[in-house]
mmCIF file of C-alpha atoms in Angstrom:
data_model
loop_
_atom_site.group_PDB
_atom_site.id
_atom_site.type_symbol
_atom_site.label_atom_id
_atom_site.label_comp_id
_atom_site.label_asym_id
_atom_site.label_seq_id
_atom_site.Cartn_x
_atom_site.Cartn_y
_atom_site.Cartn_z
ATOM 1 C CA MET B 192 0.000 0.000 0.000
ATOM 2 C CA LYS B 193 2.764 2.451 0.971
ATOM 3 C CA MET B 194 4.757 1.603 -2.145
ATOM 4 C CA PHE B 195 1.781 2.324 -4.427
ATOM 5 C CA ARG B 196 1.078 5.516 -2.505
ATOM 6 C CA LYS B 197 4.654 6.728 -2.953
ATOM 7 C CA LEU B 198 4.495 5.923 -6.667
ATOM 8 C CA TYR B 199 1.194 7.795 -7.006
ATOM 9 C CA VAL B 200 2.593 10.828 -5.206
ATOM 10 C CA LEU B 201 5.768 10.818 -7.297
ATOM 11 C CA ILE B 202 3.877 10.620 -10.589
ATOM 12 C CA SER B 203 1.258 13.168 -9.517
ATOM 13 C CA ARG B 204 3.809 15.707 -8.317
ATOM 14 C CA LYS B 205 5.893 15.323 -11.474
ATOM 15 C CA PHE B 206 2.795 15.708 -13.659
ATOM 16 C CA ARG B 207 1.679 18.726 -11.641
ATOM 17 C CA LYS B 208 5.062 20.440 -12.005
ATOM 18 C CA GLN B 209 5.090 19.894 -15.763
ATOM 19 C CA PHE B 210 1.732 21.638 -16.100
ATOM 20 C CA ASN B 211 2.100 24.100 -13.227
ATOM 21 C CA GLU B 212 1.036 27.172 -15.144
ATOM 22 C CA HIS B 213 -2.065 25.436 -16.508
ATOM 23 C CA PHE B 214 -3.228 24.369 -13.052
ATOM 24 C CA ARG B 215 -2.283 27.709 -11.509
ATOM 25 C CA ALA B 216 -4.246 29.667 -14.106
ATOM 26 C CA LYS B 217 -7.250 27.417 -13.546
ATOM 27 C CA ASP B 218 -7.087 27.821 -9.762
ATOM 28 C CA ILE B 219 -6.659 31.583 -10.009
ATOM 29 C CA GLU B 220 -9.727 31.766 -12.247
ATOM 30 C CA ILE B 221 -11.777 29.768 -9.720
ATOM 31 C CA LEU B 222 -10.894 32.165 -6.903
ATOM 32 C CA LYS B 223 -11.334 35.289 -9.060
ATOM 33 C CA ASP B 224 -11.141 38.266 -6.690
ATOM 34 C CA LYS B 225 -12.063 36.321 -3.546
ATOM 35 C CA GLU B 226 -10.214 37.852 -0.619
ATOM 36 C CA PHE B 227 -8.498 35.543 1.849
ATOM 37 C CA LEU B 228 -6.013 35.926 4.671
ATOM 38 C CA ILE B 229 -4.066 32.916 5.911
ATOM 39 C CA ILE B 230 -2.775 32.410 9.431
ATOM 40 C CA SER B 231 -0.441 29.417 9.504
ATOM 41 C CA ASN B 232 1.944 27.921 12.042
ATOM 42 C CA ASN B 233 4.634 27.585 9.341
ATOM 43 C CA CYS B 234 5.549 28.195 5.671
ATOM 44 C CA TRP B 235 2.492 26.405 4.269
ATOM 45 C CA GLY B 236 0.612 29.685 4.110
ATOM 46 C CA GLY B 237 3.307 31.455 2.121
ATOM 47 C CA SER B 238 3.199 28.693 -0.485
ATOM 48 C CA VAL B 239 -0.552 29.241 -0.897
ATOM 49 C CA TYR B 240 -0.024 32.926 -1.662
ATOM 50 C CA GLN B 241 2.747 32.106 -4.119
ATOM 51 C CA TRP B 242 0.587 29.584 -5.940
ATOM 52 C CA TYR B 243 -2.298 32.005 -6.399
ATOM 53 C CA LYS B 244 0.090 34.892 -7.175
ATOM 54 C CA ARG B 245 -1.361 36.975 -4.372
ATOM 55 C CA PRO B 246 0.499 39.661 -2.370
ATOM 56 C CA TYR B 247 1.081 38.736 1.255
ATOM 57 C CA ASN B 248 -1.710 40.331 3.274
ATOM 58 C CA THR B 249 -0.617 38.388 6.351
ATOM 59 C CA PRO B 250 2.539 38.569 8.476
ATOM 60 C CA PHE B 251 2.557 34.770 8.899
ATOM 61 C CA VAL B 252 4.940 34.128 6.016
ATOM 62 C CA GLY B 253 8.479 32.726 6.079
ATOM 63 C CA LEU B 254 8.291 31.834 9.752
ATOM 64 C CA PHE B 255 7.039 29.231 12.210
ATOM 65 C CA ILE B 256 5.499 29.274 15.685
ATOM 66 C CA TYR B 257 5.694 26.512 18.261
ATOM 67 C CA SER B 258 2.501 24.886 19.522
ATOM 68 C CA SER B 259 1.931 26.551 22.899
ATOM 69 C CA CYS B 260 2.701 30.013 21.519
ATOM 70 C CA TYR B 261 0.573 29.513 18.413
ATOM 71 C CA LEU B 262 -2.524 28.444 20.301
ATOM 72 C CA LYS B 263 -2.082 31.068 23.009
ATOM 73 C CA MET B 264 -1.845 33.739 20.328
ATOM 74 C CA LEU B 265 -4.973 32.469 18.549
ATOM 75 C CA ARG B 266 -6.946 32.430 21.806
ATOM 76 C CA ASN B 267 -6.346 36.174 22.175
ATOM 77 C CA PHE B 268 -5.507 37.069 18.598
ATOM 78 C CA GLU B 269 -6.533 40.731 18.520
ATOM 79 C CA TYR B 270 -4.564 41.483 21.686
ATOM 80 C CA TYR B 271 -1.334 39.866 20.512
ATOM 81 C CA MET B 272 -1.490 41.366 17.025
ATOM 82 C CA GLY B 273 -1.644 44.777 18.669
ATOM 83 C CA GLN B 274 1.658 44.226 20.486
ATOM 84 C CA THR B 275 4.977 45.682 19.378
ATOM 85 C CA LEU B 276 7.399 43.145 17.941
ATOM 86 C CA THR B 277 10.677 42.888 19.822
ATOM 87 C CA PHE B 278 13.520 40.369 19.539
ATOM 88 C CA ILE B 279 15.324 37.962 21.824
ATOM 89 C CA SER B 280 18.658 36.196 21.510
ATOM 90 C CA GLU B 281 17.591 32.809 22.836
ATOM 91 C CA SER B 282 14.394 30.764 22.573
ATOM 92 C CA LYS B 283 12.685 28.936 25.414
ATOM 93 C CA TYR B 284 12.213 26.023 23.007
ATOM 94 C CA PRO B 285 14.855 23.450 21.955
ATOM 95 C CA SER B 286 17.390 24.824 19.484
ATOM 96 C CA THR B 287 16.837 24.038 15.802
ATOM 97 C CA GLY B 288 20.540 24.430 15.107
ATOM 98 C CA LYS B 289 19.778 27.270 12.702
ATOM 99 C CA SER B 290 20.550 30.948 13.079
ATOM 100 C CA TYR B 291 17.672 33.357 12.415
ATOM 101 C CA PRO B 292 15.847 36.239 14.155
ATOM 102 C CA ILE B 293 13.490 35.270 16.999
ATOM 103 C CA GLY B 294 10.695 37.772 17.530
ATOM 104 C CA LEU B 295 8.525 38.288 20.589
ATOM 105 C CA LEU B 296 4.956 39.585 20.937
ATOM 106 C CA LYS B 297 4.760 39.901 24.719
ATOM 107 C CA ASP B 298 5.289 36.204 25.561
ATOM 108 C CA ILE B 299 4.696 34.755 22.073
ATOM 109 C CA GLU B 300 7.788 33.656 20.140
ATOM 110 C CA ILE B 301 7.885 34.143 16.366
ATOM 111 C CA HIS B 302 10.668 32.212 14.629
ATOM 112 C CA PHE B 303 11.618 34.123 11.466
ATOM 113 C CA GLU B 304 13.382 31.177 9.888
ATOM 114 C CA HIS B 305 13.591 32.633 6.374
ATOM 115 C CA TYR B 306 14.682 36.175 7.259
ATOM 116 C CA LYS B 307 18.255 37.507 7.164
ATOM 117 C CA ASN B 308 18.134 39.793 10.174
ATOM 118 C CA GLU B 309 15.897 41.542 12.720
ATOM 119 C CA ASP B 310 15.462 44.675 10.601
ATOM 120 C CA GLU B 311 14.087 42.690 7.666
ATOM 121 C CA ALA B 312 11.815 40.634 9.924
ATOM 122 C CA ARG B 313 10.472 43.718 11.693
ATOM 123 C CA GLU B 314 9.876 45.701 8.505
ATOM 124 C CA LYS B 315 7.964 42.909 6.778
ATOM 125 C CA TRP B 316 6.050 41.921 9.909
ATOM 126 C CA GLU B 317 4.814 45.477 10.491
ATOM 127 C CA ARG B 318 3.979 46.100 6.836
ATOM 128 C CA ARG B 319 2.047 42.850 6.443
ATOM 129 C CA THR B 320 0.313 43.222 9.794
ATOM 130 C CA LYS B 321 -1.001 46.576 8.576
ATOM 131 C CA ARG B 322 -2.369 44.844 5.470
ATOM 132 C CA MET B 323 -3.963 42.162 7.640
ATOM 133 C CA LEU B 324 -5.763 44.737 9.761
ATOM 134 C CA GLU B 325 -7.311 46.169 6.599
ATOM 135 C CA VAL B 326 -9.130 42.840 6.086
ATOM 136 C CA ASN B 327 -11.982 43.631 8.434
ATOM 137 C CA ASN B 328 -14.152 40.609 7.613
ATOM 138 C CA ILE B 329 -13.181 37.748 9.934
ATOM 139 C CA ASP B 330 -14.910 35.281 7.569
ATOM 140 C CA ASN B 331 -11.983 35.903 5.204
ATOM 141 C CA PHE B 332 -9.500 34.603 7.785
ATOM 142 C CA PHE B 333 -8.311 31.038 7.109
ATOM 143 C CA LEU B 334 -6.420 29.251 9.862
ATOM 144 C CA LYS B 335 -4.102 26.295 9.371
ATOM 145 C CA ILE B 336 -2.206 24.037 11.754
ATOM 146 C CA CYS B 337 -0.240 20.797 11.377
ATOM 147 C CA ASP B 338 1.499 18.369 13.679
ATOM 148 C CA ARG B 339 4.935 19.976 13.330
ATOM 149 C CA GLU B 340 6.403 22.474 15.809
ATOM 150 C CA LEU B 341 5.655 20.274 18.871
ATOM 151 C CA ILE B 342 1.919 20.235 18.162
ATOM 152 C CA SER B 343 0.072 17.364 19.851
ATOM 153 C CA LYS B 344 -3.299 15.699 19.490
ATOM 154 C CA SER B 345 -4.749 17.876 22.250
ATOM 155 C CA ASP B 346 -3.448 20.987 20.454
ATOM 156 C CA LEU B 347 -5.222 19.941 17.251
ATOM 157 C CA ILE B 348 -8.454 19.379 19.151
ATOM 158 C CA GLU B 349 -8.183 22.762 20.850
ATOM 159 C CA PHE B 350 -7.441 24.434 17.525
ATOM 160 C CA HIS B 351 -10.722 23.211 16.054
ATOM 161 C CA LYS B 352 -12.630 24.602 19.039
ATOM 162 C CA LEU B 353 -11.391 28.128 18.395
ATOM 163 C CA PRO B 354 -14.107 30.620 17.355
ATOM 164 C CA PHE B 355 -12.942 31.015 13.759
ATOM 165 C CA LYS B 356 -15.069 29.841 10.841
ATOM 166 C CA ASN B 357 -12.378 28.566 8.462
ATOM 167 C CA LYS B 358 -9.908 26.094 9.974
ATOM 168 C CA ILE B 359 -7.894 23.202 8.585
ATOM 169 C CA SER B 360 -5.426 20.800 10.189
ATOM 170 C CA PHE B 361 -2.967 18.223 8.869
ATOM 171 C CA SER B 362 -1.460 15.266 10.684
ATOM 172 C CA ILE B 363 -0.023 11.819 10.008
ATOM 173 C CA ASN B 364 -2.805 10.498 12.263
ATOM 174 C CA ASP B 365 -6.576 10.283 12.245
ATOM 175 C CA TYR B 366 -8.364 11.119 15.479
ATOM 176 C CA ASP B 367 -11.920 10.167 16.394
ATOM 177 C CA GLU B 368 -12.387 13.535 18.075
ATOM 178 C CA LEU B 369 -11.705 15.286 14.752
ATOM 179 C CA LYS B 370 -13.815 13.192 12.405
ATOM 180 C CA LYS B 371 -16.375 15.973 12.050
ATOM 181 C CA CYS B 372 -13.704 18.640 11.692
ATOM 182 C CA ASN B 373 -11.675 19.766 8.716
ATOM 183 C CA HIS B 374 -8.788 17.468 9.621
ATOM 184 C CA ILE B 375 -6.684 15.811 6.911
ATOM 185 C CA LYS B 376 -4.544 12.725 7.448
ATOM 186 C CA ILE B 377 -1.322 12.833 5.413
ATOM 187 C CA LEU B 378 0.383 9.533 4.637
ATOM 188 C CA GLU B 379 3.740 11.118 3.762
ATOM 189 C CA CYS B 380 5.854 11.575 6.869
ATOM 190 C CA ASP B 381 8.914 13.438 8.112
ATOM 191 C CA LYS B 382 10.473 10.357 9.675
ATOM 192 C CA LYS B 383 12.959 12.280 11.809
ATOM 193 C CA ARG B 384 10.158 14.153 13.556
ATOM 194 C CA ALA B 385 7.268 11.702 13.114
ATOM 195 C CA CYS B 386 5.013 14.371 11.645
ATOM 196 C CA VAL B 387 3.945 15.816 8.296
ATOM 197 C CA PRO B 388 6.616 17.263 5.952
ATOM 198 C CA ASN B 389 7.680 20.900 6.182
ATOM 199 C CA GLY B 390 5.316 23.675 5.116
ATOM 200 C CA LYS B 391 6.380 23.933 1.479
ATOM 201 C CA LYS B 392 6.352 20.170 0.896
ATOM 202 C CA LEU B 393 3.059 19.852 2.757
ATOM 203 C CA TYR B 394 1.500 22.413 0.438
ATOM 204 C CA GLU B 395 2.718 20.451 -2.594
ATOM 205 C CA LEU B 396 0.909 17.425 -1.180
ATOM 206 C CA THR B 397 -2.257 19.248 -0.145
ATOM 207 C CA TYR B 398 -3.955 19.054 -3.566
ATOM 208 C CA LEU B 399 -3.652 15.255 -3.429
ATOM 209 C CA TYR B 400 -5.833 15.177 -0.338
ATOM 210 C CA TYR B 401 -7.993 18.268 -0.327
ATOM 211 C CA ASP B 402 -9.767 20.788 -2.577
ATOM 212 C CA LEU B 403 -8.112 24.001 -1.439
ATOM 213 C CA ASN B 404 -10.073 26.087 -3.950
ATOM 214 C CA LYS B 405 -13.346 24.974 -2.386
ATOM 215 C CA TRP B 406 -12.071 25.858 1.095
ATOM 216 C CA LEU B 407 -10.914 29.346 0.118
ATOM 217 C CA VAL B 408 -13.999 30.176 -1.954
ATOM 218 C CA ASN B 409 -16.279 29.177 0.934
#
């Protein structure tokens, strides 16, 4: 079963890449001028914007947030997004072995993994946060989480209880508690971490499991 699945994924991804512009044009046409704003715990969201050729109207691009910080921020989202971004030299979480700016919104850590320095991270965070605040319809907010960044089963369950309309989660596991939720089991696995692949790779797999156009048009 796993061998056939891997073969299917390999062929599908190769086919998709060969006809990228065709599929992209089709998807862009489906969305038309539908406004959406993605809040993601890692780079998955940035890949969505790139695919649809949309400007980033969210600061949650090129970064990741660990589980406890991500959920705490979402529980009091308006408050935390109104805080001034500062920076720290050391994280309270285990080291990734990589060097990048670590931002702080009060007690929420933002790991700017794909930014060169604090000045770049601050400038883009503030500019994109301003764009986000201009999207005043909360129904246009789309929240995503996956089982990377120390996120557990209980975190996924809590995420789906948050008072946001549009939520999606990805995991290498099915959970009975999430059967009625927008939870997607991914067969491909980051074996070192026992979780789904990184944000960019996860996005490349998403279309094999889920109709993202339907979700965003909703």
